[in-house]
Short mmCIF file of C-alpha atoms and ligand atoms in Angstrom, two decimals:
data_model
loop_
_atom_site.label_atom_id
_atom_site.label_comp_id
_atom_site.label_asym_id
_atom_site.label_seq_id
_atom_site.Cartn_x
_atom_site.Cartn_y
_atom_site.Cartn_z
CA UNK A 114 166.60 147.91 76.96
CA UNK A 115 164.63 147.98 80.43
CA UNK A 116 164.14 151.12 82.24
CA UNK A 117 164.46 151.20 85.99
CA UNK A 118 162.71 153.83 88.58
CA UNK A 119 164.74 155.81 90.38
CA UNK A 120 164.68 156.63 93.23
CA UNK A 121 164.14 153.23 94.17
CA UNK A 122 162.22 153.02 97.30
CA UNK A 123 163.97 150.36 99.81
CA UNK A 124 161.07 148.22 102.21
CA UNK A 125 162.22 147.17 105.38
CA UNK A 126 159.48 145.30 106.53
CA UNK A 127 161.92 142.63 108.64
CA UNK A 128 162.40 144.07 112.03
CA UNK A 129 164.46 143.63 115.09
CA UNK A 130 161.88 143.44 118.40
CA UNK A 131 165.10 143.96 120.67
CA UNK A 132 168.20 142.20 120.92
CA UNK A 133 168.27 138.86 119.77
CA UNK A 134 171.21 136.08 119.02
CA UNK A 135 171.95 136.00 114.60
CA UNK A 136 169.47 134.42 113.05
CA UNK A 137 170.25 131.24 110.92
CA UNK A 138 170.62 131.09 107.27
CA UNK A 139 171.69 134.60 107.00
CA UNK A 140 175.00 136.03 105.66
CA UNK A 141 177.98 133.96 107.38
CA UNK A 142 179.52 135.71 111.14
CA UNK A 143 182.54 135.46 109.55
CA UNK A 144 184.33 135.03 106.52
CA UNK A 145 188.17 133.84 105.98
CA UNK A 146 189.14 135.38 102.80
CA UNK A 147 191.83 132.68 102.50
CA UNK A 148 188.78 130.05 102.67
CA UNK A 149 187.01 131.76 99.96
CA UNK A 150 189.58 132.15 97.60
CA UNK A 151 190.46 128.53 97.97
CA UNK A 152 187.15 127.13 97.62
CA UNK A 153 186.22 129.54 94.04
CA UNK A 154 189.46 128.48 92.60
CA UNK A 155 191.20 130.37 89.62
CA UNK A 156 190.01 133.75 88.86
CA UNK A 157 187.98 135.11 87.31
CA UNK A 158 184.93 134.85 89.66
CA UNK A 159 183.13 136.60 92.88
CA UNK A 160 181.13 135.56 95.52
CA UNK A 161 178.61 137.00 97.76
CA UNK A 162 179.42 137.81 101.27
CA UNK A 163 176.69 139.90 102.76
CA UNK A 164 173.61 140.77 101.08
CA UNK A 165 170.25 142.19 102.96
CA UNK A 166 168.15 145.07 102.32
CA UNK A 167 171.05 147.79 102.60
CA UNK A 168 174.00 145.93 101.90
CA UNK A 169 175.33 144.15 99.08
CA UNK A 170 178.99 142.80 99.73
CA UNK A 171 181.11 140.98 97.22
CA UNK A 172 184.34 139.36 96.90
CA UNK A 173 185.81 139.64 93.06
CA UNK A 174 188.57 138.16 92.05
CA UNK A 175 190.51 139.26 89.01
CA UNK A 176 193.43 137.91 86.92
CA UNK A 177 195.88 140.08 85.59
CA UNK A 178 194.31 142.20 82.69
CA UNK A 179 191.16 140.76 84.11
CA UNK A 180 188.57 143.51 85.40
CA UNK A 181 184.61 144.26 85.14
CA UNK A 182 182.31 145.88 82.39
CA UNK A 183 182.04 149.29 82.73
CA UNK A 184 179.22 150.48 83.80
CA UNK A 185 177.38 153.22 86.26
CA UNK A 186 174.72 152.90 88.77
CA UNK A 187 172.14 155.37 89.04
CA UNK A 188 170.78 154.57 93.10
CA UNK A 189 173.81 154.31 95.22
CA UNK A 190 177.58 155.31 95.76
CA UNK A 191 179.83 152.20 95.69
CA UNK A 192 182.86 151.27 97.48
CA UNK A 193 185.74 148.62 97.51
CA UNK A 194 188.38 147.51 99.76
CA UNK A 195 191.42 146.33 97.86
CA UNK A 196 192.38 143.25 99.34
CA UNK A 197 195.04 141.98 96.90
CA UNK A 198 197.01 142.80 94.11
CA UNK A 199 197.27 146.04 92.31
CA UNK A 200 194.09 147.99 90.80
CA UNK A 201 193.13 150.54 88.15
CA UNK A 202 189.92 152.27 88.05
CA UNK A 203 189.33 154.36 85.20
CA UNK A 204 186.43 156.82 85.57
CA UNK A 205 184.11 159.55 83.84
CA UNK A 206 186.41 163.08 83.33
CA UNK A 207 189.66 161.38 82.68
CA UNK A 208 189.80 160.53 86.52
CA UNK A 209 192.30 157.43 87.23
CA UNK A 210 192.37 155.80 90.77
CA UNK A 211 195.35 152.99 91.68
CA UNK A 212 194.91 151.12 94.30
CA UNK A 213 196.68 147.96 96.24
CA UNK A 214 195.82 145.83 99.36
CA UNK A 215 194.25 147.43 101.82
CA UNK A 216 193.44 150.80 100.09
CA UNK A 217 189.37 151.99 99.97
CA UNK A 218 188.16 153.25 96.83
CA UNK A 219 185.04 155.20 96.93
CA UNK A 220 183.36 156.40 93.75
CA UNK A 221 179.95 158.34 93.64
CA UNK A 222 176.69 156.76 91.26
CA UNK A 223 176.77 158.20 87.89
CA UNK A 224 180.15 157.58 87.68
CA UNK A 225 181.48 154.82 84.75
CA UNK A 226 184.18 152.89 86.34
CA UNK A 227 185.85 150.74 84.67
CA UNK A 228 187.92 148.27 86.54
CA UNK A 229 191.56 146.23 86.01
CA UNK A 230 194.29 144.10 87.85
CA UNK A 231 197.43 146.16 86.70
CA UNK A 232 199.54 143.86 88.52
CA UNK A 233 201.16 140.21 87.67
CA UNK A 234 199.08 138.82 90.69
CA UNK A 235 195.67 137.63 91.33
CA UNK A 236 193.87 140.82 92.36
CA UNK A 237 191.15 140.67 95.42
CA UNK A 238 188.22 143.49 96.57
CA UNK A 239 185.23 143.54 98.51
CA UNK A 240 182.66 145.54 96.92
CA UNK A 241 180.03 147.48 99.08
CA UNK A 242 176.91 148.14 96.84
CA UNK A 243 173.14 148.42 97.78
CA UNK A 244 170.71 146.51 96.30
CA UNK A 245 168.35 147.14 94.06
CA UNK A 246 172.14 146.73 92.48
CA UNK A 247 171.10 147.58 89.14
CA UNK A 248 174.44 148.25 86.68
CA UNK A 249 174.43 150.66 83.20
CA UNK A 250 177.11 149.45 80.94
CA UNK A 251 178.77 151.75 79.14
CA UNK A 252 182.17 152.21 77.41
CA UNK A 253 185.13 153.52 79.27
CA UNK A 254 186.01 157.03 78.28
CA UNK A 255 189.31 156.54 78.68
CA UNK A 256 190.43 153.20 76.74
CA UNK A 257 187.08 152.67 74.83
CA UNK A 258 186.45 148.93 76.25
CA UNK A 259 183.25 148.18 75.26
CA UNK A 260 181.50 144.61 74.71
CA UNK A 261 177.51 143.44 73.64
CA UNK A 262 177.13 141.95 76.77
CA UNK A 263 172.92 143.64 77.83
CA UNK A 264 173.01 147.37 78.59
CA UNK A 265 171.33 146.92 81.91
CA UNK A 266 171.86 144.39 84.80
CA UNK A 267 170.69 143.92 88.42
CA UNK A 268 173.30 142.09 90.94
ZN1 ZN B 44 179.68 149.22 90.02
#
């Protein structure tokens, strides 16, 4: 297993002089979900939206049943916007958070969450997550999914 720093310190060393028009090759001005979804085809899968030095913005798509490996992160608070479909997140203490389209989930780092489409549809969020993204898996408390997939990963 790898072991990470923490705090991890975040270098900005790309700066704005004053206003200025967006810069090419960047994250896109604007993203049609609809486009997305239709270019990634059937589910599972997720795609990067927005990614710089403070922001780290993904679209997931999840069948039903389908979800992520738990895990925790030890750096940053992370946050979704439920899109589509209907959403369980199971968390440390026996916490459980449902969710559909266009609810905001926010859970804080240190937290396991453990996440599944509980509805017969094709499940969309956007998750908001800082990189360094570095994810600890680590069983769910509260059904015991577990898999041997590596203990640490960075997104
Ligand atoms: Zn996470």
């Amino acid at each position: 297993m790898s072991t990470v720093e923490s705090p991890v310190t975040i270098v900005i060393d790309r700066l704005a002089a004053g206003p200025t028009a967006p810069a090419a090759g960047g994250s896109p001005l604007l993203t049609r979900v609809a486009e997305v979804v239709a270019r990634m085809g059937p589910a599972p899968w997720s795609r990067r939206i927005i990614a710089d030095e403070r922001n780290l913005v993904t679209l997931i798509a999840s069948p039903p049943g389908g979800g992520n490996r738990p895990h925790w992160h030890r750096e940053f608070d992370e946050w979704w916007v439920v899109l589509g479909g209907r959403l369980r997140w199971e968390l440390t203490g026996g916490v459980v958070v449902n969710a559909a389209k266009d609810d905001i989930v926010w859970v804080p780092r240190g937290t396991v969450h453990h996440i599944r489409n509980v509805g017969d549809d094709l499940s969309l969020r956007l998750a908001v997550a800082m990189p360094p993204a570095w994810h600890v898996y680590h069983p769910c408390e509260q059904c015991g999914f577990a898999d041997d997939g590596p203990r640490e990963w960075c997104a």
